[in-house]
Amino acid sequence: MSIKRLILSSPLLEIMTSRLCQELIENHQNFDNSVIMGLQPRGIFFAERVVAELRERTGKNIPLGHLDATFYRDDFRRRDSPLLPNKTNVPFLIEGKRVILIDDVLASGRMVRAALDAMTAFGRPKMVELMVLIDRRYNRELPIEPDYVGMKVSTLESQRVQVEWKEQGFEADHIWMVD
Ligand SMILES: O=P(O)(O)OC[C@H]1O[C@H](OP(=O)(O)OP(=O)(O)O)[C@H](O)[C@@H]1O
Ligand SMILES: O=c1cc[nH]c(=O)[nH]1
């Protein structure tokens, strides 16, 4: 039987999101050359919240794309059951832009590696930064590190971080550690 422990929920989640937005404002200032990419499937919900809070704080509507990296994953052909793609919706070019890539969880780094590949279809960015809500910092398998982190968690490889967003139909936002 698996054991589920709550590691993050409201109001700390909102406080964290606010802090991450502050860090973005400090580094991107007027956001004139910046765009945001939310990684499908659950990174887009976090990215949408960041964009909404930045809009409130700065009055800027920062372009937001939804990026799906399913077919760029290195285990794409290795799974027993087929991987189902999500929608990519990037209605702008990232040529010369400062891209802020946003996902919910970073563990091995393989999804972010795939996302960097998927992104090349939209141009050559000036730079790419990575924001994650949860960093499973001891589970990395590739040399990928986030620039903006909500919470660092120490986890065993066998454990899993499960993210539930209200936007998916859950009654509240909950981030669980599952043993
Ligand atoms: O750093 P990684 O090890 O790639 O894990 C992080 C990714 O895993 C999750 O996605 P998803 O549940 O779709 O992927 P998974 O089946 O590999 O966990 C999560 O939303 C991240 O995108
Ligand atoms: O713990 C993990 C690892 C990868 N992806 C998740 O969503 N959670």
Coordinates of N, CA and C and ligand atoms in Angstrom, one line a residue:
M1 N 0.8 -1.2 0.0 CA 0.0 0.0 0.0 C 0.9 1.3 0.0
S2 N 0.5 2.3 -0.8 CA 1.4 3.5 -0.9 C 0.9 4.5 0.2
I3 N 1.9 5.2 0.7 CA 1.6 6.2 1.7 C 1.8 7.6 1.1
K4 N 0.8 8.4 1.3 CA 0.7 9.8 0.7 C 0.9 10.8 1.7
R5 N 1.9 11.7 1.6 CA 2.0 12.8 2.6 C 1.9 14.1 1.8
L6 N 1.1 15.1 2.4 CA 1.0 16.4 1.8 C 2.3 17.2 2.1
I7 N 2.9 17.7 1.0 CA 4.1 18.5 1.2 C 3.9 20.0 0.9
L8 N 2.8 20.3 0.1 CA 2.6 21.7 -0.2 C 1.1 21.9 -0.6
S9 N 0.5 23.0 -0.1 CA -0.8 23.4 -0.5 C -1.0 24.9 -0.1
S10 N -2.2 25.4 -0.3 CA -2.5 26.8 0.1 C -2.3 27.0 1.6
P11 N -1.9 28.1 2.1 CA -1.6 29.3 1.4 C -0.1 29.4 1.0
L12 N 0.7 28.4 1.5 CA 2.1 28.5 1.2 C 2.4 28.5 -0.3
L13 N 1.6 27.7 -1.1 CA 1.8 27.7 -2.5 C 1.6 29.1 -3.2
E14 N 0.7 29.9 -2.7 CA 0.5 31.2 -3.2 C 1.7 32.1 -2.8
I15 N 2.1 31.9 -1.6 CA 3.3 32.7 -1.1 C 4.5 32.4 -2.0
M16 N 4.7 31.2 -2.3 CA 5.8 30.7 -3.1 C 5.8 31.3 -4.5
T17 N 4.6 31.2 -5.1 CA 4.4 31.7 -6.4 C 4.7 33.2 -6.5
S18 N 4.2 33.9 -5.4 CA 4.5 35.4 -5.4 C 6.0 35.6 -5.3
R19 N 6.7 34.8 -4.5 CA 8.1 35.0 -4.3 C 8.8 34.8 -5.7
L20 N 8.4 33.7 -6.4 CA 9.0 33.4 -7.7 C 8.8 34.5 -8.7
C21 N 7.6 35.1 -8.6 CA 7.3 36.2 -9.5 C 8.2 37.4 -9.2
Q22 N 8.4 37.6 -7.9 CA 9.3 38.7 -7.5 C 10.7 38.5 -8.1
E23 N 11.2 37.3 -8.1 CA 12.5 36.9 -8.6 C 12.5 37.2 -10.1
L24 N 11.4 36.8 -10.8 CA 11.4 37.1 -12.2 C 11.4 38.6 -12.5
I25 N 10.7 39.3 -11.7 CA 10.6 40.8 -12.0 C 12.0 41.4 -11.8
E26 N 12.7 40.9 -10.8 CA 14.1 41.4 -10.5 C 15.0 41.1 -11.7
N27 N 14.9 39.9 -12.3 CA 15.8 39.6 -13.4 C 15.3 40.0 -14.7
H28 N 14.0 40.1 -14.9 CA 13.5 40.5 -16.3 C 13.0 41.9 -16.4
Q29 N 12.9 42.6 -15.3 CA 12.5 44.0 -15.2 C 11.2 44.3 -16.1
N30 N 11.4 44.8 -17.3 CA 10.2 45.2 -18.0 C 9.6 44.0 -18.9
F31 N 10.3 42.9 -18.9 CA 9.8 41.7 -19.7 C 9.7 42.0 -21.2
D32 N 10.3 43.1 -21.7 CA 10.1 43.4 -23.1 C 10.5 42.3 -24.1
N33 N 11.5 41.6 -23.7 CA 12.0 40.5 -24.6 C 11.8 39.1 -24.1
S34 N 10.9 39.0 -23.1 CA 10.7 37.7 -22.4 C 9.4 37.0 -22.8
V35 N 9.5 35.7 -22.9 CA 8.3 34.9 -23.1 C 8.3 33.8 -22.1
I36 N 7.1 33.2 -21.9 CA 7.0 32.1 -20.9 C 6.5 30.9 -21.7
M37 N 7.1 29.7 -21.4 CA 6.6 28.4 -21.9 C 6.2 27.5 -20.8
G38 N 5.0 27.1 -20.7 CA 4.6 26.1 -19.7 C 4.7 24.7 -20.4
L39 N 5.2 23.8 -19.6 CA 5.4 22.4 -20.1 C 4.2 21.6 -19.8
Q40 N 3.7 20.9 -20.9 CA 2.5 20.0 -20.7 C 3.0 18.8 -20.0
P41 N 2.1 18.1 -19.2 CA 0.7 18.5 -19.1 C 0.4 19.5 -17.9
R42 N 1.2 19.4 -16.8 CA 0.8 20.1 -15.6 C 1.6 21.4 -15.4
G43 N 2.7 21.6 -16.1 CA 3.5 22.8 -16.0 C 2.7 24.0 -16.5
I44 N 1.7 23.8 -17.3 CA 1.0 24.9 -17.9 C 0.1 25.6 -16.9
F45 N -0.4 24.8 -15.9 CA -1.3 25.4 -14.9 C -0.4 26.3 -14.0
F46 N 0.8 25.9 -13.7 CA 1.6 26.7 -12.9 C 2.1 28.0 -13.7
A47 N 2.4 27.8 -15.0 CA 2.8 28.9 -15.8 C 1.7 29.9 -15.9
E48 N 0.4 29.4 -16.1 CA -0.7 30.4 -16.2 C -0.8 31.2 -14.9
R49 N -0.6 30.6 -13.8 CA -0.7 31.4 -12.5 C 0.4 32.4 -12.4
V50 N 1.6 32.0 -12.9 CA 2.7 33.0 -12.9 C 2.4 34.2 -13.8
V51 N 1.9 33.9 -15.0 CA 1.6 34.9 -15.9 C 0.5 35.9 -15.4
A52 N -0.5 35.3 -14.7 CA -1.6 36.1 -14.2 C -1.0 37.0 -13.1
E53 N -0.2 36.5 -12.2 CA 0.4 37.3 -11.1 C 1.3 38.4 -11.7
L54 N 2.1 38.1 -12.7 CA 3.0 39.1 -13.3 C 2.1 40.2 -13.9
R55 N 1.0 39.8 -14.5 CA 0.1 40.8 -15.1 C -0.4 41.7 -14.1
E56 N -0.8 41.2 -12.9 CA -1.3 42.0 -11.8 C -0.3 42.9 -11.3
R57 N 1.0 42.4 -11.2 CA 2.0 43.2 -10.6 C 2.7 44.2 -11.5
T58 N 2.8 43.9 -12.8 CA 3.5 44.7 -13.7 C 2.6 45.4 -14.8
G59 N 1.4 44.9 -14.9 CA 0.5 45.4 -16.0 C 0.9 44.8 -17.4
K60 N 1.9 43.9 -17.4 CA 2.4 43.4 -18.7 C 1.7 42.0 -19.0
N61 N 1.4 41.8 -20.2 CA 0.8 40.6 -20.7 C 1.9 39.8 -21.3
I62 N 2.6 39.0 -20.6 CA 3.8 38.3 -21.1 C 3.3 37.1 -21.9
P63 N 3.8 37.0 -23.2 CA 3.3 35.9 -24.1 C 3.6 34.5 -23.4
L64 N 2.5 33.6 -23.4 CA 2.6 32.3 -22.8 C 2.3 31.2 -23.8
G65 N 3.2 30.3 -24.0 CA 3.0 29.2 -24.8 C 2.9 27.9 -24.0
H66 N 2.2 26.9 -24.6 CA 2.1 25.6 -24.0 C 2.9 24.6 -24.9
L67 N 3.9 24.1 -24.3 CA 4.9 23.2 -25.0 C 4.7 21.8 -24.6
D68 N 4.6 20.9 -25.6 CA 4.5 19.4 -25.3 C 5.8 18.8 -25.8
A69 N 6.5 18.0 -25.0 CA 7.7 17.4 -25.4 C 7.6 15.9 -25.5
T70 N 6.4 15.4 -25.5 CA 6.2 13.9 -25.5 C 7.1 13.2 -26.5
F71 N 7.0 13.7 -27.7 CA 7.7 12.9 -28.8 C 9.2 13.2 -28.8
Y72 N 9.7 14.1 -27.9 CA 11.1 14.3 -27.8 C 11.7 13.6 -26.7
R73 N 10.9 12.9 -25.9 CA 11.4 12.1 -24.7 C 12.3 11.0 -25.2
D74 N 13.3 10.7 -24.4 CA 14.2 9.6 -24.8 C 13.7 8.2 -24.5
D75 N 12.5 8.2 -23.8 CA 11.9 6.9 -23.5 C 10.6 6.7 -24.4
F76 N 10.5 7.6 -25.4 CA 9.3 7.6 -26.2 C 9.0 6.2 -26.8
R77 N 10.0 5.6 -27.3 CA 9.8 4.3 -28.0 C 10.1 3.1 -27.1
R78 N 10.3 3.4 -25.8 CA 10.7 2.3 -24.9 C 9.6 1.9 -24.0
R79 N 8.5 2.6 -23.9 CA 7.5 2.3 -23.0 C 6.6 1.1 -23.4
D80 N 6.0 0.4 -22.5 CA 5.2 -0.7 -22.8 C 3.9 -0.2 -23.5
S81 N 3.3 0.9 -22.9 CA 2.1 1.4 -23.5 C 2.5 2.7 -24.2
P82 N 1.8 3.1 -25.3 CA 2.2 4.3 -26.0 C 2.0 5.6 -25.2
L83 N 2.9 6.5 -25.4 CA 2.7 7.8 -24.7 C 1.7 8.7 -25.5
L84 N 0.8 9.3 -24.8 CA -0.2 10.1 -25.5 C 0.3 11.6 -25.5
P85 N 0.3 12.2 -26.7 CA 0.8 13.6 -26.7 C -0.3 14.6 -26.2
N86 N 0.2 15.7 -25.7 CA -0.7 16.9 -25.4 C -0.6 17.9 -26.4
K87 N -1.3 19.0 -26.3 CA -1.3 20.0 -27.3 C -0.2 21.0 -27.1
T88 N 0.5 21.3 -28.2 CA 1.5 22.4 -28.2 C 0.8 23.6 -28.8
N89 N 0.9 24.7 -28.1 CA 0.3 26.0 -28.6 C 1.3 27.1 -28.3
V90 N 2.1 27.4 -29.2 CA 3.1 28.4 -29.1 C 2.9 29.4 -30.2
P91 N 2.0 30.5 -29.9 CA 1.6 31.4 -31.0 C 2.6 32.5 -31.2
F92 N 3.9 32.3 -31.0 CA 4.9 33.3 -31.3 C 6.2 32.6 -31.5
L93 N 7.2 33.4 -32.1 CA 8.5 32.8 -32.3 C 9.4 33.2 -31.1
I94 N 10.4 32.3 -30.8 CA 11.2 32.6 -29.6 C 12.6 33.0 -30.1
E95 N 12.7 33.3 -31.4 CA 14.0 33.8 -31.9 C 14.5 35.0 -31.1
G96 N 15.7 34.9 -30.5 CA 16.3 36.1 -29.8 C 15.6 36.4 -28.5
K97 N 14.6 35.6 -28.1 CA 13.9 35.9 -26.8 C 14.5 35.3 -25.6
R98 N 14.2 35.9 -24.5 CA 14.6 35.3 -23.2 C 13.4 34.4 -22.8
V99 N 13.6 33.1 -22.8 CA 12.5 32.1 -22.5 C 12.6 31.7 -21.1
I100 N 11.4 31.8 -20.4 CA 11.3 31.2 -19.1 C 10.5 29.9 -19.2
L101 N 11.1 28.8 -19.1 CA 10.4 27.5 -19.2 C 9.9 27.1 -17.8
I102 N 8.7 26.7 -17.7 CA 8.1 26.4 -16.4 C 7.5 25.0 -16.4
D103 N 7.8 24.3 -15.3 CA 7.2 23.0 -15.1 C 6.9 22.8 -13.6
D104 N 6.1 21.8 -13.4 CA 5.7 21.5 -12.0 C 6.8 20.8 -11.2
V105 N 7.3 19.7 -11.7 CA 8.3 18.9 -11.0 C 9.6 18.8 -11.9
L106 N 10.8 18.9 -11.2 CA 12.0 18.5 -11.9 C 12.6 17.4 -11.1
A107 N 12.9 16.3 -11.8 CA 13.5 15.1 -11.1 C 14.8 14.7 -11.9
S108 N 14.6 13.8 -12.8 CA 15.8 13.3 -13.6 C 16.4 14.4 -14.5
G109 N 15.5 15.3 -14.9 CA 15.9 16.4 -15.9 C 15.6 15.9 -17.3
R110 N 15.1 14.7 -17.5 CA 14.9 14.2 -18.9 C 13.7 15.0 -19.6
M111 N 12.7 15.4 -18.9 CA 11.6 16.1 -19.5 C 12.1 17.5 -20.0
V112 N 12.9 18.1 -19.2 CA 13.4 19.4 -19.5 C 14.3 19.3 -20.7
R113 N 15.1 18.3 -20.8 CA 16.0 18.1 -21.9 C 15.2 17.9 -23.2
A114 N 14.1 17.2 -23.1 CA 13.2 17.0 -24.2 C 12.5 18.3 -24.6
A115 N 12.2 19.1 -23.6 CA 11.6 20.4 -23.9 C 12.5 21.3 -24.6
L116 N 13.8 21.3 -24.3 CA 14.8 22.1 -25.0 C 14.9 21.8 -26.4
D117 N 14.7 20.5 -26.7 CA 14.7 20.0 -28.1 C 13.4 20.5 -28.8
A118 N 12.3 20.3 -28.1 CA 11.0 20.6 -28.7 C 11.0 22.1 -29.1
M119 N 11.6 22.9 -28.2 CA 11.6 24.4 -28.4 C 12.3 24.8 -29.7
T120 N 13.2 24.0 -30.2 CA 14.0 24.5 -31.3 C 13.1 24.7 -32.6
A121 N 11.9 24.1 -32.6 CA 11.0 24.3 -33.7 C 10.5 25.7 -33.8
F122 N 10.7 26.5 -32.7 CA 10.1 27.9 -32.6 C 11.2 28.9 -32.7
G123 N 12.4 28.6 -33.0 CA 13.4 29.6 -33.2 C 14.6 29.3 -32.2
R124 N 15.6 30.2 -32.3 CA 16.8 30.1 -31.4 C 16.7 31.2 -30.4
P125 N 16.4 30.8 -29.1 CA 16.2 31.9 -28.1 C 17.6 32.5 -27.7
K126 N 17.5 33.7 -27.2 CA 18.7 34.3 -26.7 C 19.2 33.5 -25.5
M127 N 18.3 33.1 -24.6 CA 18.6 32.3 -23.4 C 17.4 31.6 -22.9
V128 N 17.6 30.6 -22.2 CA 16.4 29.8 -21.6 C 16.7 29.7 -20.1
E129 N 15.7 30.1 -19.3 CA 15.8 29.8 -17.9 C 14.7 28.8 -17.5
L130 N 15.0 28.2 -16.4 CA 14.0 27.1 -15.9 C 13.4 27.5 -14.5
M131 N 12.1 27.4 -14.5 CA 11.4 27.6 -13.2 C 10.7 26.3 -12.9
V132 N 10.8 25.8 -11.7 CA 10.0 24.6 -11.3 C 9.4 24.8 -9.9
L133 N 8.3 24.3 -9.7 CA 7.7 24.4 -8.3 C 8.4 23.4 -7.4
I134 N 8.6 22.2 -7.8 CA 9.2 21.2 -6.9 C 10.5 20.7 -7.6
D135 N 11.6 20.8 -6.8 CA 12.9 20.3 -7.3 C 13.3 19.0 -6.5
R136 N 13.2 17.9 -7.1 CA 13.7 16.6 -6.5 C 15.2 16.6 -6.7
R137 N 15.9 17.3 -5.9 CA 17.3 17.7 -6.2 C 18.2 16.5 -6.2
Y138 N 17.9 15.4 -5.6 CA 18.9 14.3 -5.5 C 18.6 13.3 -6.6
N139 N 17.7 13.5 -7.5 CA 17.3 12.5 -8.4 C 17.7 12.8 -9.9
R140 N 18.6 13.8 -10.0 CA 19.0 14.2 -11.4 C 19.8 13.2 -12.1
E141 N 19.5 13.0 -13.4 CA 20.3 12.1 -14.2 C 21.0 12.8 -15.3
L142 N 20.7 14.1 -15.4 CA 21.3 14.9 -16.5 C 21.8 16.3 -15.9
P143 N 22.8 16.9 -16.5 CA 23.3 18.2 -15.9 C 22.3 19.4 -16.2
I144 N 21.2 19.3 -15.5 CA 20.1 20.4 -15.7 C 19.8 20.9 -14.3
E145 N 19.9 22.2 -14.1 CA 19.5 22.8 -12.9 C 18.5 24.0 -13.1
P146 N 17.6 24.1 -12.1 CA 16.6 25.2 -12.3 C 17.2 26.6 -11.8
D147 N 16.7 27.6 -12.4 CA 17.1 29.0 -12.0 C 16.1 29.5 -10.9
Y148 N 14.9 29.1 -10.9 CA 13.9 29.5 -9.9 C 13.2 28.3 -9.4
V149 N 13.2 28.1 -8.1 CA 12.7 26.9 -7.4 C 11.7 27.3 -6.3
G150 N 10.5 26.7 -6.4 CA 9.6 26.8 -5.3 C 10.1 26.1 -4.0
M151 N 10.2 24.8 -4.1 CA 10.6 24.0 -3.0 C 11.5 22.9 -3.4
K152 N 12.6 22.7 -2.6 CA 13.5 21.6 -2.9 C 13.1 20.5 -2.0
V153 N 13.0 19.3 -2.5 CA 12.7 18.1 -1.7 C 13.7 17.0 -1.9
S154 N 14.0 16.3 -0.8 CA 15.0 15.2 -0.9 C 14.1 14.0 -1.0
T155 N 14.3 13.2 -2.0 CA 13.5 12.1 -2.3 C 14.3 10.9 -2.7
L156 N 13.8 9.7 -2.4 CA 14.4 8.5 -3.0 C 13.9 8.3 -4.4
E157 N 14.6 7.6 -5.2 CA 14.2 7.3 -6.6 C 12.9 6.7 -6.6
S158 N 12.6 5.8 -5.6 CA 11.3 5.1 -5.6 C 10.1 5.9 -5.3
Q159 N 10.3 7.1 -4.7 CA 9.2 7.9 -4.3 C 8.8 8.7 -5.5
R160 N 7.6 9.4 -5.3 CA 7.1 10.2 -6.4 C 6.4 11.4 -5.9
V161 N 6.5 12.5 -6.6 CA 5.8 13.7 -6.2 C 4.6 13.8 -7.1
Q162 N 3.4 13.9 -6.5 CA 2.2 14.0 -7.3 C 1.5 15.3 -7.1
V163 N 1.3 16.0 -8.3 CA 0.8 17.3 -8.3 C -0.7 17.3 -8.7
E164 N -1.5 18.0 -7.9 CA -2.9 18.1 -8.3 C -3.3 19.6 -8.3
W165 N -3.7 20.1 -9.4 CA -4.1 21.5 -9.6 C -5.7 21.6 -9.6
K166 N -6.2 22.7 -9.1 CA -7.6 22.9 -9.1 C -8.1 22.9 -10.6
E167 N -7.3 23.4 -11.5 CA -7.7 23.5 -12.9 C -7.9 22.2 -13.5
Q168 N -7.4 21.1 -12.9 CA -7.6 19.8 -13.4 C -8.9 19.2 -12.9
G169 N -9.6 19.9 -12.0 CA -10.8 19.4 -11.5 C -10.7 18.9 -10.0
F170 N -9.5 19.1 -9.4 CA -9.4 18.7 -8.0 C -10.0 19.8 -7.1
E171 N -10.4 19.5 -5.9 CA -11.1 20.5 -5.1 C -10.2 21.6 -4.6
A172 N -8.9 21.2 -4.5 CA -7.8 22.2 -4.1 C -6.5 21.8 -4.7
D173 N -5.5 22.8 -4.6 CA -4.2 22.4 -5.1 C -3.5 21.6 -4.0
H174 N -3.0 20.5 -4.4 CA -2.3 19.6 -3.4 C -1.0 19.1 -4.1
I175 N 0.1 19.1 -3.3 CA 1.3 18.4 -3.8 C 1.6 17.4 -2.8
W176 N 1.7 16.1 -3.2 CA 1.9 15.0 -2.3 C 3.2 14.3 -2.6
M177 N 3.7 13.7 -1.5 CA 4.9 12.8 -1.7 C 4.3 11.4 -1.5
V178 N 4.5 10.6 -2.5 CA 4.0 9.2 -2.4 C 5.1 8.2 -2.3
D179 N 5.0 7.4 -1.2 CA 6.1 6.4 -0.9 C 5.7 5.1 -1.6
Ligands
LIG1 O1 12.7 15.5 -14.5 P1 11.9 14.3 -14.9 O2 12.3 13.0 -14.4 O3 11.7 14.2 -16.4 O4 10.4 14.4 -14.3 C1 9.7 15.6 -14.4 C2 8.5 15.5 -15.3 O5 7.7 14.4 -14.9 C3 6.4 14.9 -14.8 O6 5.7 14.6 -16.0 P2 5.1 13.2 -16.4 O7 4.3 12.7 -15.2 O8 4.3 13.4 -17.6 O9 6.3 12.4 -16.7 P3 6.8 11.0 -16.1 O10 5.8 10.0 -16.6 O11 8.2 10.8 -16.6 O12 6.8 11.2 -14.6 C4 6.5 16.3 -14.5 O13 5.3 17.0 -14.8 C5 7.7 16.8 -15.2 O14 7.4 17.2 -16.5
LIG2 O1 8.2 12.6 -8.7 C1 8.0 12.8 -9.8 C2 8.9 12.5 -10.9 C3 8.6 12.9 -12.1 N1 7.4 13.4 -12.4 C4 6.5 13.7 -11.4 O2 5.5 14.3 -11.7 N2 6.8 13.4 -10.2

